[in-house]
GROMACS .gro file of C-alpha atoms in nm:
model
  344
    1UNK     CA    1  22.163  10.664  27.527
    2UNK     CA    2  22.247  10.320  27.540
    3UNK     CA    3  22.442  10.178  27.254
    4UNK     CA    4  22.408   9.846  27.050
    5UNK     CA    5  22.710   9.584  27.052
    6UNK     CA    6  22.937   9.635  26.862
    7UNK     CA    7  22.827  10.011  26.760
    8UNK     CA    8  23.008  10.315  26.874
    9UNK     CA    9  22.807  10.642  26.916
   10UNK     CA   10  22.987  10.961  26.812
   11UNK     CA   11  22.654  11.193  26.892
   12UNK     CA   12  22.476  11.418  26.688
   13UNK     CA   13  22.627  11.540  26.396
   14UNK     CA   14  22.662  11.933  26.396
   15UNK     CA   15  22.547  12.099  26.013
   16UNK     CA   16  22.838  12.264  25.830
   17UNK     CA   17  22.717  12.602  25.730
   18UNK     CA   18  22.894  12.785  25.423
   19UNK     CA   19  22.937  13.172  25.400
   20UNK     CA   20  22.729  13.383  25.143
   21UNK     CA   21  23.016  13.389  24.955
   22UNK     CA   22  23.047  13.035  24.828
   23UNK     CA   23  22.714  12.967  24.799
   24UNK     CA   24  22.632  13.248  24.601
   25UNK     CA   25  22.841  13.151  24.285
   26UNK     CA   26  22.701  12.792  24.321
   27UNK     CA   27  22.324  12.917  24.314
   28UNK     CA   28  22.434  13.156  23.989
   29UNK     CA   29  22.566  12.846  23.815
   30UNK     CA   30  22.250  12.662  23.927
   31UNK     CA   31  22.025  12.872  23.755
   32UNK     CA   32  22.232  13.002  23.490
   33UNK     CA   33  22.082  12.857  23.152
   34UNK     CA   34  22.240  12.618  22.910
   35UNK     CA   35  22.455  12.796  22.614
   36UNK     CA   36  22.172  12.783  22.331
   37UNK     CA   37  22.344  12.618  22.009
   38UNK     CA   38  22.514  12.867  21.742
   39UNK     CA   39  22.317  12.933  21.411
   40UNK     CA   40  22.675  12.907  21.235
   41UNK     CA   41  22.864  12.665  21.349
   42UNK     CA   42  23.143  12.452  21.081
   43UNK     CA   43  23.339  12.207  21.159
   44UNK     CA   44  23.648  12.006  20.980
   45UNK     CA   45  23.628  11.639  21.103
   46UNK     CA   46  23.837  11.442  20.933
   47UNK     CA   47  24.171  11.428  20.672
   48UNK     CA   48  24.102  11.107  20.462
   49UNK     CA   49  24.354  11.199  20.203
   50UNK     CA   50  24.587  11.238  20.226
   51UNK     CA   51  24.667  11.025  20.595
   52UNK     CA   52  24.832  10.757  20.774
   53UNK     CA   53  24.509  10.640  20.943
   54UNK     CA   54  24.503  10.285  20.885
   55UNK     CA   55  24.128  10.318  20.842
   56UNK     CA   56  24.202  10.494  20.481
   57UNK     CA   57  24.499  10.305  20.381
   58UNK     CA   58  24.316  10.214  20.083
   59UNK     CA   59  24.344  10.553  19.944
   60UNK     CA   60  24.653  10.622  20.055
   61UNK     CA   61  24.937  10.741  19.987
   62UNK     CA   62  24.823  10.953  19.763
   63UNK     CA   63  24.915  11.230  19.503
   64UNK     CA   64  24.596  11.405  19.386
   65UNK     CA   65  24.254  11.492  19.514
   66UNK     CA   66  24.266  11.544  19.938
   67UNK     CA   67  23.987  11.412  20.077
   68UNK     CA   68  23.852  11.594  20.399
   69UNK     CA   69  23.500  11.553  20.594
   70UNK     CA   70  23.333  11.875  20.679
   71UNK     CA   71  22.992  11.897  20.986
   72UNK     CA   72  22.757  12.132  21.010
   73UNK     CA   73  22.731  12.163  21.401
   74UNK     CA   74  22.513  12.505  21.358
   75UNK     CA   75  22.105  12.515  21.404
   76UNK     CA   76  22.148  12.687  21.021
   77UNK     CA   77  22.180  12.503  20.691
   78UNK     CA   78  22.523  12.522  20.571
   79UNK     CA   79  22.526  12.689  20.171
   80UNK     CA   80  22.906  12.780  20.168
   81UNK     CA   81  23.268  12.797  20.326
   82UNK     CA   82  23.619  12.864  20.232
   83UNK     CA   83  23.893  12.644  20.287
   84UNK     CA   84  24.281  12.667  20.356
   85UNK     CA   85  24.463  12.351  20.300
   86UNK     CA   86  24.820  12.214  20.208
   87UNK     CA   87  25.126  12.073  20.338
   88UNK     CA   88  25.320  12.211  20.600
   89UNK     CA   89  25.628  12.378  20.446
   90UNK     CA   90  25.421  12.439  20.089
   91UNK     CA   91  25.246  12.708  19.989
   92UNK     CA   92  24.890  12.682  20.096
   93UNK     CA   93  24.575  12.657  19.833
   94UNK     CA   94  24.239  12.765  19.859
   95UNK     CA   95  23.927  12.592  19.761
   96UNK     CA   96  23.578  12.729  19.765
   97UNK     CA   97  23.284  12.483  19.882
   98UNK     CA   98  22.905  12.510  19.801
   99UNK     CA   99  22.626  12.301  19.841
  100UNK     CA  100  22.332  12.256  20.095
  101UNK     CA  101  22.455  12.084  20.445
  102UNK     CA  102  22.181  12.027  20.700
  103UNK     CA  103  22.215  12.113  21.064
  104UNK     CA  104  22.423  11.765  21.276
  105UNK     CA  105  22.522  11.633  20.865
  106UNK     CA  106  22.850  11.569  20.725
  107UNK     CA  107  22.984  11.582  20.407
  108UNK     CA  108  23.314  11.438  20.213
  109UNK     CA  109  23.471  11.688  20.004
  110UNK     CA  110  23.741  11.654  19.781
  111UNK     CA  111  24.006  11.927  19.711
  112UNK     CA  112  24.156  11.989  19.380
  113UNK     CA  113  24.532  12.015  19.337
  114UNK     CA  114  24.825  11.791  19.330
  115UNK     CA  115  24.916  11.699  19.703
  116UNK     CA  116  25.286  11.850  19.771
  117UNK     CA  117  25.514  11.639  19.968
  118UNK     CA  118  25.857  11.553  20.067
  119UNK     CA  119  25.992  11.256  20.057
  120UNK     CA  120  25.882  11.047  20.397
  121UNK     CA  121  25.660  11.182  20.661
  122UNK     CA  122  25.497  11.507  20.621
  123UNK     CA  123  25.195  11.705  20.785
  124UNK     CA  124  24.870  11.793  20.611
  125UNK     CA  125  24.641  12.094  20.777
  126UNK     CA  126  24.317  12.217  20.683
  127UNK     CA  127  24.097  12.548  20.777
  128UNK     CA  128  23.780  12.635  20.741
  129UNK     CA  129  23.687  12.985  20.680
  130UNK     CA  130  23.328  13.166  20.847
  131UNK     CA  131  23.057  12.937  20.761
  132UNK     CA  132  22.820  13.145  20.482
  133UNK     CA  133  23.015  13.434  20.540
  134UNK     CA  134  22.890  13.455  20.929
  135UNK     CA  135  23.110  13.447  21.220
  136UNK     CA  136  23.202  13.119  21.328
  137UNK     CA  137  23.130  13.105  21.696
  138UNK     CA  138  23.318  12.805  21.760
  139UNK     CA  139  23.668  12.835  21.619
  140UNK     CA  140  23.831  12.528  21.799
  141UNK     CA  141  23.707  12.312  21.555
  142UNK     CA  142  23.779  12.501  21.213
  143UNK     CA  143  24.136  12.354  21.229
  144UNK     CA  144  24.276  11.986  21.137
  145UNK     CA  145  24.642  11.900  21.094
  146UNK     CA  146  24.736  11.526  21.011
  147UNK     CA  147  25.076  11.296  20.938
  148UNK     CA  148  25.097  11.101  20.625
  149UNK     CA  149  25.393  10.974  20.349
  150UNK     CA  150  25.513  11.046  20.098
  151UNK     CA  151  25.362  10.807  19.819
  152UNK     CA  152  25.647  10.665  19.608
  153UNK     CA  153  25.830  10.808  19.305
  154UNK     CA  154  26.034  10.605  19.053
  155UNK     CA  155  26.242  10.661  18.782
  156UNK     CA  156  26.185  10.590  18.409
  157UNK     CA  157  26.147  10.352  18.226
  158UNK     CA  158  25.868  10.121  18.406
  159UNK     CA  159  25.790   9.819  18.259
  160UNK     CA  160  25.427   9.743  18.384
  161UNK     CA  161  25.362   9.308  18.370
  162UNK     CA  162  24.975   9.228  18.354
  163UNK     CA  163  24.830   8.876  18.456
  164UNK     CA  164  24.457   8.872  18.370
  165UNK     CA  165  24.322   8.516  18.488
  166UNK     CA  166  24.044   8.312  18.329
  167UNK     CA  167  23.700   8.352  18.473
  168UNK     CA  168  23.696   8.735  18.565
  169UNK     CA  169  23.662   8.993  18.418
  170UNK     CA  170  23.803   9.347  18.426
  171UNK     CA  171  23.982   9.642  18.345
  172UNK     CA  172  24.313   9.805  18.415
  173UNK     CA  173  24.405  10.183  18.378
  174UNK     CA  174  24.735  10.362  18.365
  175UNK     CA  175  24.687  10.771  18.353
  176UNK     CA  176  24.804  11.069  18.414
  177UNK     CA  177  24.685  11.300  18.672
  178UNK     CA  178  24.766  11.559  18.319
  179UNK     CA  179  24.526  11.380  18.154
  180UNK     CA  180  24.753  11.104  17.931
  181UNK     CA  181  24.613  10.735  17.911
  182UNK     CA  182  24.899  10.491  17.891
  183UNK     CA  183  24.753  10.200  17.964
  184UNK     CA  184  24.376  10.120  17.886
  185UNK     CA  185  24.333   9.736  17.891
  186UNK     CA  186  23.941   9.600  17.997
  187UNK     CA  187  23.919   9.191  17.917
  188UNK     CA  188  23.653   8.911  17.950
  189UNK     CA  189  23.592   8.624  18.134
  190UNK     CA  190  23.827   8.406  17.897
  191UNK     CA  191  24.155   8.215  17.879
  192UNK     CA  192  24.448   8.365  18.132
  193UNK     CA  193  24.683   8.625  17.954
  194UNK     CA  194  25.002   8.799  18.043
  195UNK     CA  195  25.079   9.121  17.863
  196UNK     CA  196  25.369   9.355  17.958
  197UNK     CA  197  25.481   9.694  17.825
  198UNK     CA  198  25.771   9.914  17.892
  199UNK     CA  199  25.667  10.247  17.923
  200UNK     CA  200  25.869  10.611  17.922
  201UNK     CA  201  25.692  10.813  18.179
  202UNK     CA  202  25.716  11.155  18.177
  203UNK     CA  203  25.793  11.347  18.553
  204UNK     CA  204  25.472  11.342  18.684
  205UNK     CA  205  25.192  11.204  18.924
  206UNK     CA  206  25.010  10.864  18.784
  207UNK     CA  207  24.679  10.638  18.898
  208UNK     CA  208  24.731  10.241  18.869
  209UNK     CA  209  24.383  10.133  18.900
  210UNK     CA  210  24.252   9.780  18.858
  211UNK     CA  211  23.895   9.643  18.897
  212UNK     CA  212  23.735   9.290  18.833
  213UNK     CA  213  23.407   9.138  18.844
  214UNK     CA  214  23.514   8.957  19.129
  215UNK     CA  215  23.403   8.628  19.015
  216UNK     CA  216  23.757   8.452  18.978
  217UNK     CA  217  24.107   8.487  19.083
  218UNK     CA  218  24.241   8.881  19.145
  219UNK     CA  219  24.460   9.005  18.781
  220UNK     CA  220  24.830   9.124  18.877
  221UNK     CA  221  25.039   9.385  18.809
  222UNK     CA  222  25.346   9.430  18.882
  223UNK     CA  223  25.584   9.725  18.815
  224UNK     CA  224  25.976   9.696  18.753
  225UNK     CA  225  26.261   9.895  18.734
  226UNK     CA  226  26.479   9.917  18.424
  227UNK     CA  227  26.705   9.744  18.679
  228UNK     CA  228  26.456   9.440  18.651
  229UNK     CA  229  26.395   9.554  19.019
  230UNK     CA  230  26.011   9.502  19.140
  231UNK     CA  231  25.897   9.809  19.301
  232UNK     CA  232  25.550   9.736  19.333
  233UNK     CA  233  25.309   9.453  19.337
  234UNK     CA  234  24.903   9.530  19.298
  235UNK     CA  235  24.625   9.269  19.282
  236UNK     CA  236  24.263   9.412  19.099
  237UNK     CA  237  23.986   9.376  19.317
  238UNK     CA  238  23.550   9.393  19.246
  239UNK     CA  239  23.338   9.694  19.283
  240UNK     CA  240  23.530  10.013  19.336
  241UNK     CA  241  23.895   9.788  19.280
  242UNK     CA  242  24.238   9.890  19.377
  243UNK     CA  243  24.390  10.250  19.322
  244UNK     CA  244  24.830  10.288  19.363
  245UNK     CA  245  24.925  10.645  19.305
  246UNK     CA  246  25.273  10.723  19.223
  247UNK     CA  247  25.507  10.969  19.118
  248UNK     CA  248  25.768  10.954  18.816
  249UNK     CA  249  26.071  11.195  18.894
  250UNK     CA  250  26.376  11.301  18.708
  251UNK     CA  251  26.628  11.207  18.988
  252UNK     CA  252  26.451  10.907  19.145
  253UNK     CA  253  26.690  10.667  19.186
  254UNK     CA  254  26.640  10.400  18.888
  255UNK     CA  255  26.692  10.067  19.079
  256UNK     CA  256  26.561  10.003  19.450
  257UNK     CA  257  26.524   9.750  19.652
  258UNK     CA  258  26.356   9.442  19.503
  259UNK     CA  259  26.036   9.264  19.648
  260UNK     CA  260  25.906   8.931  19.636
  261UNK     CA  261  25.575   8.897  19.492
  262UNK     CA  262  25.404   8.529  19.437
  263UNK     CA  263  25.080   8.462  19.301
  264UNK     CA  264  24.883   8.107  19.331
  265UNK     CA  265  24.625   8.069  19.074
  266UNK     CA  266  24.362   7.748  19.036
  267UNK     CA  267  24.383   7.578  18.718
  268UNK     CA  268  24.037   7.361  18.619
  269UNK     CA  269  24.098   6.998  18.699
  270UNK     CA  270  24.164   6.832  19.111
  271UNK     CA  271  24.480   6.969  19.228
  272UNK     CA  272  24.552   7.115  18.954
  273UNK     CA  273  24.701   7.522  19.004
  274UNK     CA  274  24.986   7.776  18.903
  275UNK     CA  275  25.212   7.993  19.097
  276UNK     CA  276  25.312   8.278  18.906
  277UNK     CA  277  25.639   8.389  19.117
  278UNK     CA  278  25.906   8.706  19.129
  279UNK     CA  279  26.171   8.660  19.380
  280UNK     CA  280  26.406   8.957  19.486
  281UNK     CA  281  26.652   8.664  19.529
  282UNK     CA  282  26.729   8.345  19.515
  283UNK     CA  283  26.479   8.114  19.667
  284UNK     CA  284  26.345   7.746  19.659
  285UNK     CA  285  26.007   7.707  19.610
  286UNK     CA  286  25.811   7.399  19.742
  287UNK     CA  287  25.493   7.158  19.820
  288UNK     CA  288  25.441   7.063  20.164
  289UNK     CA  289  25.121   6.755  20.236
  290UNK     CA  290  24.973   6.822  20.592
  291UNK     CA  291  25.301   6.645  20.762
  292UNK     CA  292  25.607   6.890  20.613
  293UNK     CA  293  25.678   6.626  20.371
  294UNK     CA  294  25.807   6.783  20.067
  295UNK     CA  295  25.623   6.712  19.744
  296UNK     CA  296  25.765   6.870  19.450
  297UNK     CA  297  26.031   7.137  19.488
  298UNK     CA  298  26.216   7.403  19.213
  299UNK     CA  299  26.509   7.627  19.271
  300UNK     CA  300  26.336   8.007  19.161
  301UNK     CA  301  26.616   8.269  19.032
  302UNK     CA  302  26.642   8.590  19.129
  303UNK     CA  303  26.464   8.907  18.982
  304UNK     CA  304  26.289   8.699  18.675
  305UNK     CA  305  25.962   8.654  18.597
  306UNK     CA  306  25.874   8.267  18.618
  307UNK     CA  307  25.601   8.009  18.615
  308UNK     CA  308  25.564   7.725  18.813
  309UNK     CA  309  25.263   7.417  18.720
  310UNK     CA  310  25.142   7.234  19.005
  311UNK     CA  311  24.966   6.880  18.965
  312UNK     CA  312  24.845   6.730  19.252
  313UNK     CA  313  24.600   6.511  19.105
  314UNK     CA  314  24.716   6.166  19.217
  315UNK     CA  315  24.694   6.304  19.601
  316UNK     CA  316  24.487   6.204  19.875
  317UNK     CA  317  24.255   6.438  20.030
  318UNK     CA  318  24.406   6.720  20.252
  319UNK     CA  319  24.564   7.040  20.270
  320UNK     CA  320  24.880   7.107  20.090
  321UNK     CA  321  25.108   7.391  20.145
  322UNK     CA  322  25.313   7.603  19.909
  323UNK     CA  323  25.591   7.719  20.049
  324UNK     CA  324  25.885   7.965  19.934
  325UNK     CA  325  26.198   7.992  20.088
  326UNK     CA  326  26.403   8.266  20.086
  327UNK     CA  327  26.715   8.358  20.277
  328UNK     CA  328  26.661   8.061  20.534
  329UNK     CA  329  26.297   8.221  20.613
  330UNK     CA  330  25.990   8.031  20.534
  331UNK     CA  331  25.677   8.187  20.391
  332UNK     CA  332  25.324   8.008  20.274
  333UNK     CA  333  25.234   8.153  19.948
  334UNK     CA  334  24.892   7.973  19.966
  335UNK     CA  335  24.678   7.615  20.051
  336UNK     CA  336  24.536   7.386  19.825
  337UNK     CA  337  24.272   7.223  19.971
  338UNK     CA  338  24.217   6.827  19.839
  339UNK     CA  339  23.859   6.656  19.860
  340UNK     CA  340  23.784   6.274  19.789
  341UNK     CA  341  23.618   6.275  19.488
  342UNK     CA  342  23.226   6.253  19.505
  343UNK     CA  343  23.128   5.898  19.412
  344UNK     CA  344  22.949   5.852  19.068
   0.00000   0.00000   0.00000
């Protein structure tokens, strides 16, 4: 056989052949049928509450009410299934769930109970029982653990400062997971208020929540210490609004660590707005035009509640920056955007 350039010729290649004993477990495999799906078949997908997943910080942390996701992965409808759940070094609770799941559906389910924790980072697991009271064929996926934190516990008193801006409406809701209402304020679409109360909380778990219509500025609350410390800064928002869960405990400490919380709100008029500002320390707040150059300027004390008018009426057009600085760092609270005034 004569061979082309460049092409070597090794011959004809010689057939492997494999013994009957290889080739018979192959062949089985071959023709063995796929596993038909189980008629019962439960599943516990995901721990919303309570969890560390970024994609449910909203509801988190948390103190009441887990939140888990159940799937019916079984050819049968699912009517019924028990489940184990609780926090890993706690005594674990039992809840009962019925209902009608369809076969490939999932459902949210919320537990009852308080949520036990320690301090920091805990584990939460769940387990699911036999779905309808059937064996559950699969078993690998009847059991979900998951990290989250604590959520926070202060001491008592709490005094609890409200900002309600003009233009939106809303509601804001201080209760007890016992039941108590502390705080129950809803207001209209009217001139800005600030209303503050001190309150004496009882050890227990609590629900901030605050809602608006969404058609204004966010309302504020923010919660202090009796050390005029500010533990906790929440803004309202539309629709379903913003939920902070807390605990109240006998030996929380009663100061902690301050924070910083700043709020720019737009008054009616060109240039014309409001920072409503609580520093943990001494700071300097300022207005910056679109080259650094500093505007207007106030020194802000420490740990007060204060108020700070902004006119920037007489400005050109541009961007303007408000700026507070606090322990030699810089930090933009918010723009006001300038436009030329449209001609007459």
């Amino acid at each position: 056989m004569r061979e082309r350039p460049g092409v070597r010729s090794f011959g004809a290649v010689k057939p492997v052949l494999l013994p009957v004993a290889v080739l018979l477990p192959l062949f089985a495999a071959a023709q063995k049928p796929a596993r038909k799906p189980a008629r019962f078949d439960a599943a516990v997908v995901a721990i919303i509450v309570p969890s560390d997943d970024p994609a449910h910080a909203a509801l988190n942390p948390a103190v009441q009410e887990p939140r888990i996701v159940l799937a019916n992965k079984g050819t049968e409808s699912l009517s019924g299934i028990s489940v184990r759940y609780g926090t890993v070094g706690f005594a674990p609770r039992m809840f009962a769930w019925t209902g009608r799941l369809a076969p490939g559906a999932t459902t949210e389910v919320k537990l009852t109970h308080l949520i036990d924790m320690r301090p920091g980072a805990n584990t939460f697991t769940v387990s699911l029982g036999d779905p309808n009271g059937r064996k559950d064929r699969n078993k690998a996926d009847n059991t979900l653990s998951g990290t989250f934190t604590s959520a926070d516990a202060w001491g008592s008193p709490l005094t609890v400062r409200m900002r309600v801006p003009a233009g939106n409406g809303g509601r804001i809701r201080l209760e007890s997971t016992r039941g108590p209402v502390h705080i129950d304020h809803a207001w209209k679409s009217g001139n800005d208020t600030v209303l503050s109360e001190t309150l004496r909380l009882p050890p227990g778990s609590y629900l901030l929540h605050a809602v608006d219509s969404g058609k204004a500025d966010a309302a504020s609350v923010r919660i202090i210490s009796a050390g005029a410390d500010l533990l906790k800064a929440v803004r309202s928002a539309p629709k379903e609004g913003t939920l902070y869960q807390f605990r109240v405990e006998t030996d929380a400490p009663l100061d902690a660590p301050s924070r910083t919380d700043a709020l720019l709100l737009m008054r009616p008029g060109r240039g014309m707005a409001l920072v409503d500002l609580f520093a943990a320390k001494s700071a300097r707040l300022s207005v910056k035009n679109g080259r650094g150059e500093v505007l207007m300027e106030w020194p802000v004390p420490e740990q007060l509640n204060k108020e700070y008018p902004i006119d920037l009426s007489a400005q050109p057009a541009g961007s303007y920056a408000i700026v507070l600085s606090e322990d030699g760092r810089e930090t933009q609270v918010g723009l006001i955007d300038l436009f030329d005034a449209a001609p007459r």
